[in-house]
mmCIF file of C-alpha atoms in Angstrom:
data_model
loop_
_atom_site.group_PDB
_atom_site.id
_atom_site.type_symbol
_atom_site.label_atom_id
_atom_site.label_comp_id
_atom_site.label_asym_id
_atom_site.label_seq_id
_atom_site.Cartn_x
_atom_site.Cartn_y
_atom_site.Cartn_z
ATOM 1 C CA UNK A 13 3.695 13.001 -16.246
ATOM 2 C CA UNK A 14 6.612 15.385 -15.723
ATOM 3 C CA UNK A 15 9.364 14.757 -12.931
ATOM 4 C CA UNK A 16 8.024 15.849 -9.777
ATOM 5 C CA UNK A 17 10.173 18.539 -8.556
ATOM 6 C CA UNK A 18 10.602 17.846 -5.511
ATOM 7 C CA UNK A 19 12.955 15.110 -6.483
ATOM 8 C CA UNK A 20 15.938 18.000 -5.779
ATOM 9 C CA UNK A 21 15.200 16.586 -2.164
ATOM 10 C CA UNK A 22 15.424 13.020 -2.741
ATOM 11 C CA UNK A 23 17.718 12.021 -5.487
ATOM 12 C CA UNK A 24 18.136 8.518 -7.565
ATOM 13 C CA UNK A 25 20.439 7.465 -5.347
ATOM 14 C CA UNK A 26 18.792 8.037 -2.149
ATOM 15 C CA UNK A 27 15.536 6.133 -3.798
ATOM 16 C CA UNK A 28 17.768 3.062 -5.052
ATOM 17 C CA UNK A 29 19.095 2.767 -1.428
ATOM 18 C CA UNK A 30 15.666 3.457 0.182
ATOM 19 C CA UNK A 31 13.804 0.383 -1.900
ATOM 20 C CA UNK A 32 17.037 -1.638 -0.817
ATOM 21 C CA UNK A 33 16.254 -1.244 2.698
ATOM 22 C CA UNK A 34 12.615 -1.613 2.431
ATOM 23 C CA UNK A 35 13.443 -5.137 0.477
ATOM 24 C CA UNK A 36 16.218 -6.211 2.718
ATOM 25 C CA UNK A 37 17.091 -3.663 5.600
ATOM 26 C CA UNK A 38 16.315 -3.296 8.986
ATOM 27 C CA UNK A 39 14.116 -0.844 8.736
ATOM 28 C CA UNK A 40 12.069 -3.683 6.361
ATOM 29 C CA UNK A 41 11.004 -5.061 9.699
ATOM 30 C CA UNK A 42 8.639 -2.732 10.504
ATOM 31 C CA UNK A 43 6.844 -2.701 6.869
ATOM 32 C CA UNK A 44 7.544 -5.936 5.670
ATOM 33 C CA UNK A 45 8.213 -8.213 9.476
ATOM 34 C CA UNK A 46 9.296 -11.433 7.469
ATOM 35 C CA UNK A 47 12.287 -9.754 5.782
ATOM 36 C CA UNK A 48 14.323 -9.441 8.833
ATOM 37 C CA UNK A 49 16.080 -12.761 8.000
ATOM 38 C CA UNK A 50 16.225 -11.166 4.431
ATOM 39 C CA UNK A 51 18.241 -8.557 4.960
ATOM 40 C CA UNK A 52 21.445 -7.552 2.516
ATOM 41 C CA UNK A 53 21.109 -10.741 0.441
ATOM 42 C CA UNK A 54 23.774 -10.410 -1.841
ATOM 43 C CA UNK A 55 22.234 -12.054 -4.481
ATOM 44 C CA UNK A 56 18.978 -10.614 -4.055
ATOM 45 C CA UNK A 57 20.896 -6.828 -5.148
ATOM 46 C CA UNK A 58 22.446 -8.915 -8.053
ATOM 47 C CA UNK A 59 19.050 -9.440 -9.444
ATOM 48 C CA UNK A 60 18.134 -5.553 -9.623
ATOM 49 C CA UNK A 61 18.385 -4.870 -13.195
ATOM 50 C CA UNK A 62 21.219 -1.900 -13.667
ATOM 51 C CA UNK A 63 19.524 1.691 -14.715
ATOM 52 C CA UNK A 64 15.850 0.435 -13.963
ATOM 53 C CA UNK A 65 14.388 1.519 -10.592
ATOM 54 C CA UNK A 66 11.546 -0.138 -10.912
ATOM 55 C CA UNK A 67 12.636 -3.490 -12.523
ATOM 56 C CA UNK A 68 15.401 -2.867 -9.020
ATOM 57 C CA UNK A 69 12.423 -2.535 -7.109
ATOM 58 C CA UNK A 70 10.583 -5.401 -8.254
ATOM 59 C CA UNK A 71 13.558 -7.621 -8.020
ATOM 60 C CA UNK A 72 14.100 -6.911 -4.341
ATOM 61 C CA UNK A 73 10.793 -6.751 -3.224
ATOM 62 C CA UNK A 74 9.801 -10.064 -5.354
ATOM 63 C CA UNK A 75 12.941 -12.321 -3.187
ATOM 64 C CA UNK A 76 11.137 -11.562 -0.231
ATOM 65 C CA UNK A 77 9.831 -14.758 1.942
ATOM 66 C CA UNK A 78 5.906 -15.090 2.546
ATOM 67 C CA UNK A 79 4.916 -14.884 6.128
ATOM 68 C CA UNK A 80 1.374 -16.376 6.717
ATOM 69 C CA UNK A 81 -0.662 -14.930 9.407
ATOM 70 C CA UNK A 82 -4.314 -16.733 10.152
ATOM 71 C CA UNK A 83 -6.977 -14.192 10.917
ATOM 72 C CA UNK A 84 -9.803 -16.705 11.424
ATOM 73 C CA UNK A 85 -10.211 -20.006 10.532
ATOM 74 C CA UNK A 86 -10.546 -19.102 6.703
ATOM 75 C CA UNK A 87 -8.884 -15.920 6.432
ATOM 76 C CA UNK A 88 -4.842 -15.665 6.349
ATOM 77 C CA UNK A 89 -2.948 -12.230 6.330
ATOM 78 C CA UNK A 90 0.342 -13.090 3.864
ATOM 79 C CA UNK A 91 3.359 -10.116 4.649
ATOM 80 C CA UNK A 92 6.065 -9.979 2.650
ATOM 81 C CA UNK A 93 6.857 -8.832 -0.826
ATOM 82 C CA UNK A 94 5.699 -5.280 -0.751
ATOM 83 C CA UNK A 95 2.576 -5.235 1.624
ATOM 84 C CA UNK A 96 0.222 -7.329 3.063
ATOM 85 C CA UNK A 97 -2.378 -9.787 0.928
ATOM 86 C CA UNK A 98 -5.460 -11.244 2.537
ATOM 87 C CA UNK A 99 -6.795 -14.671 1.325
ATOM 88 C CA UNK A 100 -10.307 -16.160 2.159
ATOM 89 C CA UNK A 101 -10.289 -19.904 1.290
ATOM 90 C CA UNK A 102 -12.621 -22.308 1.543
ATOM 91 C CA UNK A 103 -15.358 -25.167 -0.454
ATOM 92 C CA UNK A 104 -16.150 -22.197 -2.806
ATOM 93 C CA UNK A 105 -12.234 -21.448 -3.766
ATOM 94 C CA UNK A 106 -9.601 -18.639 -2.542
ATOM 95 C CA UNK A 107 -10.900 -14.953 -2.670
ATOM 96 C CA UNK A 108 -7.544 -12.676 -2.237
ATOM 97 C CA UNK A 109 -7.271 -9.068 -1.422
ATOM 98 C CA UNK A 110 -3.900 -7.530 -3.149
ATOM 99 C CA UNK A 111 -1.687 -9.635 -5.037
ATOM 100 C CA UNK A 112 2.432 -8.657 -4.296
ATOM 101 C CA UNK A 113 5.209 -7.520 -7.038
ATOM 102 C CA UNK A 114 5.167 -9.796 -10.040
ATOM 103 C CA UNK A 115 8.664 -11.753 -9.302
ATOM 104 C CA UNK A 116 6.933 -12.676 -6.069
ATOM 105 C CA UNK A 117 4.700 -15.017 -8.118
ATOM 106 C CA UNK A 118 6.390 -18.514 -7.268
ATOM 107 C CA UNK A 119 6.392 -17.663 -3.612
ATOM 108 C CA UNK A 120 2.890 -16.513 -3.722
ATOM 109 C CA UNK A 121 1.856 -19.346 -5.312
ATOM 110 C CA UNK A 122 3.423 -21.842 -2.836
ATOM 111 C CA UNK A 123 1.783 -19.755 0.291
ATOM 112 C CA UNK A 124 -1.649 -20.300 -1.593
ATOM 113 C CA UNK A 125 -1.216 -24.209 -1.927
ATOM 114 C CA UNK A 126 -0.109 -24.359 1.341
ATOM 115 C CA UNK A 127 -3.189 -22.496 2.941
ATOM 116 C CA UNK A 128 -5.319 -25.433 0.877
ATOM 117 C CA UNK A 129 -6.144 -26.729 -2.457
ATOM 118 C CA UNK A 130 -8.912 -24.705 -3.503
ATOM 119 C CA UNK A 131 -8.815 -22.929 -6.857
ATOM 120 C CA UNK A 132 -8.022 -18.768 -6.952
ATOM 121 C CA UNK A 133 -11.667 -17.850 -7.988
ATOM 122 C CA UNK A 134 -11.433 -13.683 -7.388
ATOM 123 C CA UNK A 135 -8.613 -11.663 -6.738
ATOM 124 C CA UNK A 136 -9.592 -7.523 -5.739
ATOM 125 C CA UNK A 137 -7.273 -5.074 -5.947
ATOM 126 C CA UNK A 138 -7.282 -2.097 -3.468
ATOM 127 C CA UNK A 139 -6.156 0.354 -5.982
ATOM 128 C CA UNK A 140 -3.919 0.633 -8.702
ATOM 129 C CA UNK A 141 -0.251 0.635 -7.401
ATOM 130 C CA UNK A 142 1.802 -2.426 -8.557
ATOM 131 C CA UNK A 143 2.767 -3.405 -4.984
ATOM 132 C CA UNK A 144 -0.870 -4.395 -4.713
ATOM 133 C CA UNK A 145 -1.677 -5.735 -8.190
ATOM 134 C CA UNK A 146 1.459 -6.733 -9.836
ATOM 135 C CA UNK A 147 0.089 -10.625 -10.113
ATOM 136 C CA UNK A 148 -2.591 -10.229 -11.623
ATOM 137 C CA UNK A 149 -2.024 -11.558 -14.578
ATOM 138 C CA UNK A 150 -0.511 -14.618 -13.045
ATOM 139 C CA UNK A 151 -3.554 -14.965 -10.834
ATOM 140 C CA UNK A 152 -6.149 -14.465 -14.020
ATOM 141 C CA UNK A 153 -4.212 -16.888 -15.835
ATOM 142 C CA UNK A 154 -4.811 -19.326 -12.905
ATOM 143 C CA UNK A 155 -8.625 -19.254 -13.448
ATOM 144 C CA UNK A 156 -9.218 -15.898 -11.006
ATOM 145 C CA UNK A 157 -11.618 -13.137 -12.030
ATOM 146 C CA UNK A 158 -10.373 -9.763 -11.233
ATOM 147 C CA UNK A 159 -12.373 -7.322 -9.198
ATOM 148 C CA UNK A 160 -11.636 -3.620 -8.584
ATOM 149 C CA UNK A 161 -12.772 -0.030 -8.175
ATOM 150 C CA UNK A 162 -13.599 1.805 -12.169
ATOM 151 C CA UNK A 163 -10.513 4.175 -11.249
ATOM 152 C CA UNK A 164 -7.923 1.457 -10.904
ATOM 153 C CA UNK A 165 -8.169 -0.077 -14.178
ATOM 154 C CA UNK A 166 -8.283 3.442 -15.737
ATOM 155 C CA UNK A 167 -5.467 4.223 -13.720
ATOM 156 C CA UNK A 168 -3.492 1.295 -14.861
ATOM 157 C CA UNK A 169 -4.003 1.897 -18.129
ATOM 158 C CA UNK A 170 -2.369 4.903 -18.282
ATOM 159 C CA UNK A 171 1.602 5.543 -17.302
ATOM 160 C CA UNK A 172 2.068 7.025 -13.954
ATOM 161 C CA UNK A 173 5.635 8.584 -12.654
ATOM 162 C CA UNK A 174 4.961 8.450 -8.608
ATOM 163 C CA UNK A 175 5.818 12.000 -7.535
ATOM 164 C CA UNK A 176 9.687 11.868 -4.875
ATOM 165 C CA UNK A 177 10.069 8.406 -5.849
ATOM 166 C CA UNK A 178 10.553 9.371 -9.307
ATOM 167 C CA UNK A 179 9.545 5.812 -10.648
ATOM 168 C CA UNK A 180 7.481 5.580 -13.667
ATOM 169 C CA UNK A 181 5.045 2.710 -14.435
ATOM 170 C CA UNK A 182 3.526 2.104 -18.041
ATOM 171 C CA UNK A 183 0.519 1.204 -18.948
ATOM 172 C CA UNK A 184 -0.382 -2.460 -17.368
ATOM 173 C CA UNK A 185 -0.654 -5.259 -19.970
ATOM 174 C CA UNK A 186 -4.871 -6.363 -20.805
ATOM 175 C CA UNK A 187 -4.822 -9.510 -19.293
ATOM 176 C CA UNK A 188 -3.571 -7.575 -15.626
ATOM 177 C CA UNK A 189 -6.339 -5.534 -15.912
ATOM 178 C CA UNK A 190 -9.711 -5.662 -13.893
ATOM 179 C CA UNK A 191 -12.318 -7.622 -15.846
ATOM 180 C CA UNK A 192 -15.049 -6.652 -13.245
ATOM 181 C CA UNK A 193 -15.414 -3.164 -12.073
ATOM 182 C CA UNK A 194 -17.803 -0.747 -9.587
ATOM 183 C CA UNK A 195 -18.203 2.663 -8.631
ATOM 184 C CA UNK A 196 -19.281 2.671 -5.007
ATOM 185 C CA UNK A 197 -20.188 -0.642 -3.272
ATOM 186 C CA UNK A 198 -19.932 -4.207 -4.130
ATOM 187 C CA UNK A 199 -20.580 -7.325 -2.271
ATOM 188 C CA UNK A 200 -19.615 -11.136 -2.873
ATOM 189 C CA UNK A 201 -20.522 -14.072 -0.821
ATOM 190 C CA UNK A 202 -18.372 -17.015 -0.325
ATOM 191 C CA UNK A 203 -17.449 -19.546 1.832
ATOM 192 C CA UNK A 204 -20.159 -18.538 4.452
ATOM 193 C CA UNK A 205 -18.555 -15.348 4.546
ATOM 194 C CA UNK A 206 -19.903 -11.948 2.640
ATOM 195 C CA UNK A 207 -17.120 -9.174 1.528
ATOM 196 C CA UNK A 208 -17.943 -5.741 1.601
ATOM 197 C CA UNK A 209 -16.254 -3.651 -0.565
ATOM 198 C CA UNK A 210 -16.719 -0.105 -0.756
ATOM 199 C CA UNK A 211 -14.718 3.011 -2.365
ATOM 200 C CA UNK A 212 -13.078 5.295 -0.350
ATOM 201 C CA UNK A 213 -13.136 8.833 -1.482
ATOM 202 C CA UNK A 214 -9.908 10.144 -3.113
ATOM 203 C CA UNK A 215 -7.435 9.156 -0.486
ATOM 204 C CA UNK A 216 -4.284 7.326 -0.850
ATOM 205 C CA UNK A 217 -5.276 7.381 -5.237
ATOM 206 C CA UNK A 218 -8.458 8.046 -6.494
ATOM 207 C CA UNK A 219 -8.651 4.345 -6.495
ATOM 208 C CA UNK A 220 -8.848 3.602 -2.971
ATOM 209 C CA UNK A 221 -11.306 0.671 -1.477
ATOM 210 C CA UNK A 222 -11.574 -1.642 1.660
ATOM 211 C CA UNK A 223 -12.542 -4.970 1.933
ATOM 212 C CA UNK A 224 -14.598 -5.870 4.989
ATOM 213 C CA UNK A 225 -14.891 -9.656 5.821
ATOM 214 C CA UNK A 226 -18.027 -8.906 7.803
ATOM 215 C CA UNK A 227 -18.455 -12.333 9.556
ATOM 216 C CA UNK A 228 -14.561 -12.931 10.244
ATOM 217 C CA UNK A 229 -14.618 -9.458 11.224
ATOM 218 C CA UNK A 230 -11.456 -7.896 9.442
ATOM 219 C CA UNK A 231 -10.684 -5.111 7.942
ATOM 220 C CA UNK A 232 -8.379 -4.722 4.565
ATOM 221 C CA UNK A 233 -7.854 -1.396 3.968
ATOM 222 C CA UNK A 234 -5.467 -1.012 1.705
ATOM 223 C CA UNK A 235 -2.482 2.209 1.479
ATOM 224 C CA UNK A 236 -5.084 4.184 2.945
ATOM 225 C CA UNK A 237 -3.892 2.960 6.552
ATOM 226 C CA UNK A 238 0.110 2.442 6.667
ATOM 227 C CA UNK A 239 0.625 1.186 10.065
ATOM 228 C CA UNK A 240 2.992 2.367 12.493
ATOM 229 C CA UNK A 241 4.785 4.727 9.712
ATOM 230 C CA UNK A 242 4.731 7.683 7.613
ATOM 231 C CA UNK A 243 2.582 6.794 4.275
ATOM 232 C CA UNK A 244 2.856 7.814 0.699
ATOM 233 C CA UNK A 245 0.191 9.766 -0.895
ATOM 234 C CA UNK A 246 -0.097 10.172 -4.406
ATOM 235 C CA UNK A 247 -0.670 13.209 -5.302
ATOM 236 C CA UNK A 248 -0.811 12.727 -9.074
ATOM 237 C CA UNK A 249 -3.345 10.310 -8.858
ATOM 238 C CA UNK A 250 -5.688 11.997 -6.632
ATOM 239 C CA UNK A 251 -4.025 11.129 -2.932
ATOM 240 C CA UNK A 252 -4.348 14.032 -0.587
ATOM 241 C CA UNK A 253 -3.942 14.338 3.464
ATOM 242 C CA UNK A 254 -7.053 15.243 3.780
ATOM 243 C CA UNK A 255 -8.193 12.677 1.972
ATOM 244 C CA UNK A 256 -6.509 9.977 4.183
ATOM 245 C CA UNK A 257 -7.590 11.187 7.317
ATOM 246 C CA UNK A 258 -11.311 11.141 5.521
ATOM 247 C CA UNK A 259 -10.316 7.779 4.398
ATOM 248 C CA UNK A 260 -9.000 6.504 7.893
ATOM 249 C CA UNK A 261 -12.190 8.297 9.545
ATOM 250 C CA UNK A 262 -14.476 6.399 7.051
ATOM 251 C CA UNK A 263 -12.535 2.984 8.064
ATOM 252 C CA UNK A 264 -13.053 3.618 11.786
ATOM 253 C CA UNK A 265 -16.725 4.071 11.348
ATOM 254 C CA UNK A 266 -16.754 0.301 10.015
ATOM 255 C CA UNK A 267 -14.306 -1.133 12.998
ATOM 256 C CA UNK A 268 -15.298 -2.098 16.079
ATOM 257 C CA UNK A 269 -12.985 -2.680 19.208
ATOM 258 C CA UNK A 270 -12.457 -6.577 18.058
ATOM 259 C CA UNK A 271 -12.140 -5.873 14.323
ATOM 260 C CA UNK A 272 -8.290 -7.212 12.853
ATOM 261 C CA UNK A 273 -7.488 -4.094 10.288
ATOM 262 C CA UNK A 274 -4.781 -5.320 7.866
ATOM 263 C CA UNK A 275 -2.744 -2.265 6.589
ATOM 264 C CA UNK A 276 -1.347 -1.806 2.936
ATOM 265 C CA UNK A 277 2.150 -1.790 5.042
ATOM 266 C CA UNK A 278 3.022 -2.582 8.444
ATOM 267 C CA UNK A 279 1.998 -5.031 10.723
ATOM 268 C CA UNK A 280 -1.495 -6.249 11.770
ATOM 269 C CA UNK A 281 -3.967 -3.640 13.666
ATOM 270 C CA UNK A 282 -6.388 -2.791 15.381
ATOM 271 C CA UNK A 283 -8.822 0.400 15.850
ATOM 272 C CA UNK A 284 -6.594 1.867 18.515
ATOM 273 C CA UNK A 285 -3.092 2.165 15.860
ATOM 274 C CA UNK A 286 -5.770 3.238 13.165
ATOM 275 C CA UNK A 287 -7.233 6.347 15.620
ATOM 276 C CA UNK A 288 -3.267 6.703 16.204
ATOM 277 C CA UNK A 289 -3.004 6.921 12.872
ATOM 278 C CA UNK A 290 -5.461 9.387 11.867
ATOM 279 C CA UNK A 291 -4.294 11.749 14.854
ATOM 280 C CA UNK A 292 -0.949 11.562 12.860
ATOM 281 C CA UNK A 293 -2.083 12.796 9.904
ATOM 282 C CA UNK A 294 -4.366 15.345 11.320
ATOM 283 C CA UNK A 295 -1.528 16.856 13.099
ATOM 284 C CA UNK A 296 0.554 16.751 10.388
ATOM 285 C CA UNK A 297 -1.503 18.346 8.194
ATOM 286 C CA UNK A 298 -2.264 21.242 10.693
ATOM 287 C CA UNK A 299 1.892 22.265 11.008
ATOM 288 C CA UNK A 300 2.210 21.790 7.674
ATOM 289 C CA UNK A 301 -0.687 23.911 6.109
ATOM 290 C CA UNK A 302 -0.027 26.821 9.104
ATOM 291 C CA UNK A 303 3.345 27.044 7.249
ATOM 292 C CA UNK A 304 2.141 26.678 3.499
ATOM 293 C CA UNK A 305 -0.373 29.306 4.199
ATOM 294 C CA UNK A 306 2.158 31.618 5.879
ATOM 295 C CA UNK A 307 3.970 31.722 2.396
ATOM 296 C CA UNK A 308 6.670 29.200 3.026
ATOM 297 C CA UNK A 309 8.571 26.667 0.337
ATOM 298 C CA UNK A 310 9.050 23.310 0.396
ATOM 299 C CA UNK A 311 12.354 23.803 1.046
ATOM 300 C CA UNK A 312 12.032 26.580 3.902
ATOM 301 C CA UNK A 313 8.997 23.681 5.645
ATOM 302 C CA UNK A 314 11.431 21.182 5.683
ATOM 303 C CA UNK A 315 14.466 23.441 7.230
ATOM 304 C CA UNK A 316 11.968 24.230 9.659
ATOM 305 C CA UNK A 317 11.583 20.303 10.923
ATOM 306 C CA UNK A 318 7.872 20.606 11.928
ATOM 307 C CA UNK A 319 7.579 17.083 12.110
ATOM 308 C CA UNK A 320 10.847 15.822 14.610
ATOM 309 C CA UNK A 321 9.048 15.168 17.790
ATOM 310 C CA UNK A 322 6.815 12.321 15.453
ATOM 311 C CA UNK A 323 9.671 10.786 13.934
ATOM 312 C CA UNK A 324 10.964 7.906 16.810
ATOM 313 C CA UNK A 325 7.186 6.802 16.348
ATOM 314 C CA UNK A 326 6.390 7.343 13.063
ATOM 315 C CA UNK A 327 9.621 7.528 10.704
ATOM 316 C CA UNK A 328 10.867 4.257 10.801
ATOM 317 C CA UNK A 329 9.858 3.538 7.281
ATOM 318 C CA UNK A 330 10.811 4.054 4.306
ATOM 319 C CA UNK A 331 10.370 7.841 4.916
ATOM 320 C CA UNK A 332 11.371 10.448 7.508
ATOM 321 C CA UNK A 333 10.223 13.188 8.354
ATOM 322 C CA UNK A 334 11.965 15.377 5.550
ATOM 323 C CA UNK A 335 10.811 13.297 2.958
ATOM 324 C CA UNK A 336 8.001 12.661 4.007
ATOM 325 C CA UNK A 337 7.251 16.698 4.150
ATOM 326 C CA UNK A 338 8.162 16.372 0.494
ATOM 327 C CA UNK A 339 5.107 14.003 0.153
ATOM 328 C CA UNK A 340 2.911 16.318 2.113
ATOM 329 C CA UNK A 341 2.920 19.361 0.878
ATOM 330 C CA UNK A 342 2.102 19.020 -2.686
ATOM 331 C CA UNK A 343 -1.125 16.883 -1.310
ATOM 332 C CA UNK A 344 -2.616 19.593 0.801
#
């Protein structure tokens, strides 16, 4: 995939110093709450490997400490290393929803022995993104079956180059692939509990599900819901605005007023930040396409700041509103 071009916006630099702060920064605290304490390690930077953003990426995200967050009794939200994972554990084993950046393993694997002793039996990945399915391989080698959507192990079999980051993936090794896949719905039941999990039109990727933990009442709903900030949409793998406020319209329908909805990024939920959400996006998408179909750039959209009254709510994340204009408008 060729260098999106809207990189003339957002250059290396700005992206090495960007995945700094999201693994270490202030601004980490509203993604990533347990890194506060984290931030500008020192040694954490020294572990970035020079000239790789990714490997960078990986290294700073991976340091990160697990924060563990019970749901119900038998389902814990972890936050830390690039997103939030949800485990079910019980008699049967551990179910998990997402699986962190790969040098997160050790810590990962001490938050799951702490929760209990039951073995990792299935591990589902929301889509295809490494901040969500970077471990599995670590996870299958622990005795775990892995469980996604059709799209996400076609999508991680292929290399990717994630349009204004500018960071390109390669093709995932076999044993991190999914072993089981579906195209629409499937269901497991474990531990007295039964998961739901259903694709979500072309959203966030073309990859996109939600678990539901339909006794516990929680929702997982993967990148399709970043809460609290600006998201990224990948374009180049079928992400579109539209598509997420589809996708965040599609996840209200299954919450109720009580329902916990655990983001891809940001802190814990409920149906109130997701409607927030949504109304976000719709807006956004409304300025943005008025000035697309009037004829304007990229360029002239952002000079025009259509997005500065949302930004004390919604850009303290990784992206403002100029980049995240940069994000929009190709995904109209």
């Amino acid at each position: 995939m060729e260098t999106n071009p809207t990189m003339k916006f957002f250059t290396r630099r700005e992206v090495l110093r960007a995945t700094g702060i999201l693994a270490g920064g202030a601004l980490a605290a509203r993604i990533y709450p347990s890194t506060l304490l984290y931030a500008a390690t020192p040694a954490l930077s020294q572990q970035a490997p020079a000239g790789d953003p990714v490997a960078a990426m990986r290294a700073q995200f991976g340091g990160a400490p697990i924060q563990a967050q019970p749901l119900t009794d038998s389902i814990t939200m972890l936050s830390g290393p690039g997103g939030n994972v949800v485990v079910l554990n019980g008699a049967d084993g551990k179910l998990m929803g997402d699986t962190f950046v790969q040098p997160a393993w050790p810590h990962l694997k001490d938050a799951l022995d702490k929760i209990g002793n039951a073995p990792i039996k299935t591990v589902i990945d929301t889509h295809w993104h490494f901040d969500h399915s970077d471990n599995n391989a670590s996870l299958r080698a622990a005795g775990a079956t892995l469980v996604a959507h059709a799209n996400t192990k076609k999508r991680m079999s292929e290399t990717h180059t994630l349009a204004v980051l500018n960071l390109t993936f390669a093709p995932s090794p076999a044993e991190a692939l999914p072993q089981q896949t579906f195209a629409s719905t499937h269901k497991i039941t474990m531990n007295g509990e039964t998961v739901s999990l259903v694709h979500i039109p072309p959203a966030h990727t073309d990859s996109d599900i939600y678990l539901h933990f339909e006794k516990g009442n929680v929702l997982q709903t993967g990148d399709v819901f970043f809460s609290g900030i600006y998201p990224y949409i990948d374009d180049g793998t079928g992400g579109s605005v539209s598509g997420m406020i589809a996708g965040a319209t599609k996840l209200l329908a299954v919450a109720d007023n009580n329902t916990k909805i655990v983001p891809g990024h940001g802190p814990l939920g409920n149906k109130a930040d997701l409607m927030k959400y949504r109304d976000m996006l719709t807006t956004v998408r409304d300025r943005l396409q008025k000035l697309k179909s009037s004829g304007k750039s990229m360029q002239e959209a952002v000079a025009a700041k259509p997005l500065n009254d949302l930004d004390p709510i919604w850009g303290k994340g990784l992206f403002n509103s100029d980049t995240f204009i940069q994000i929009a408008y190709p995904a109209l």
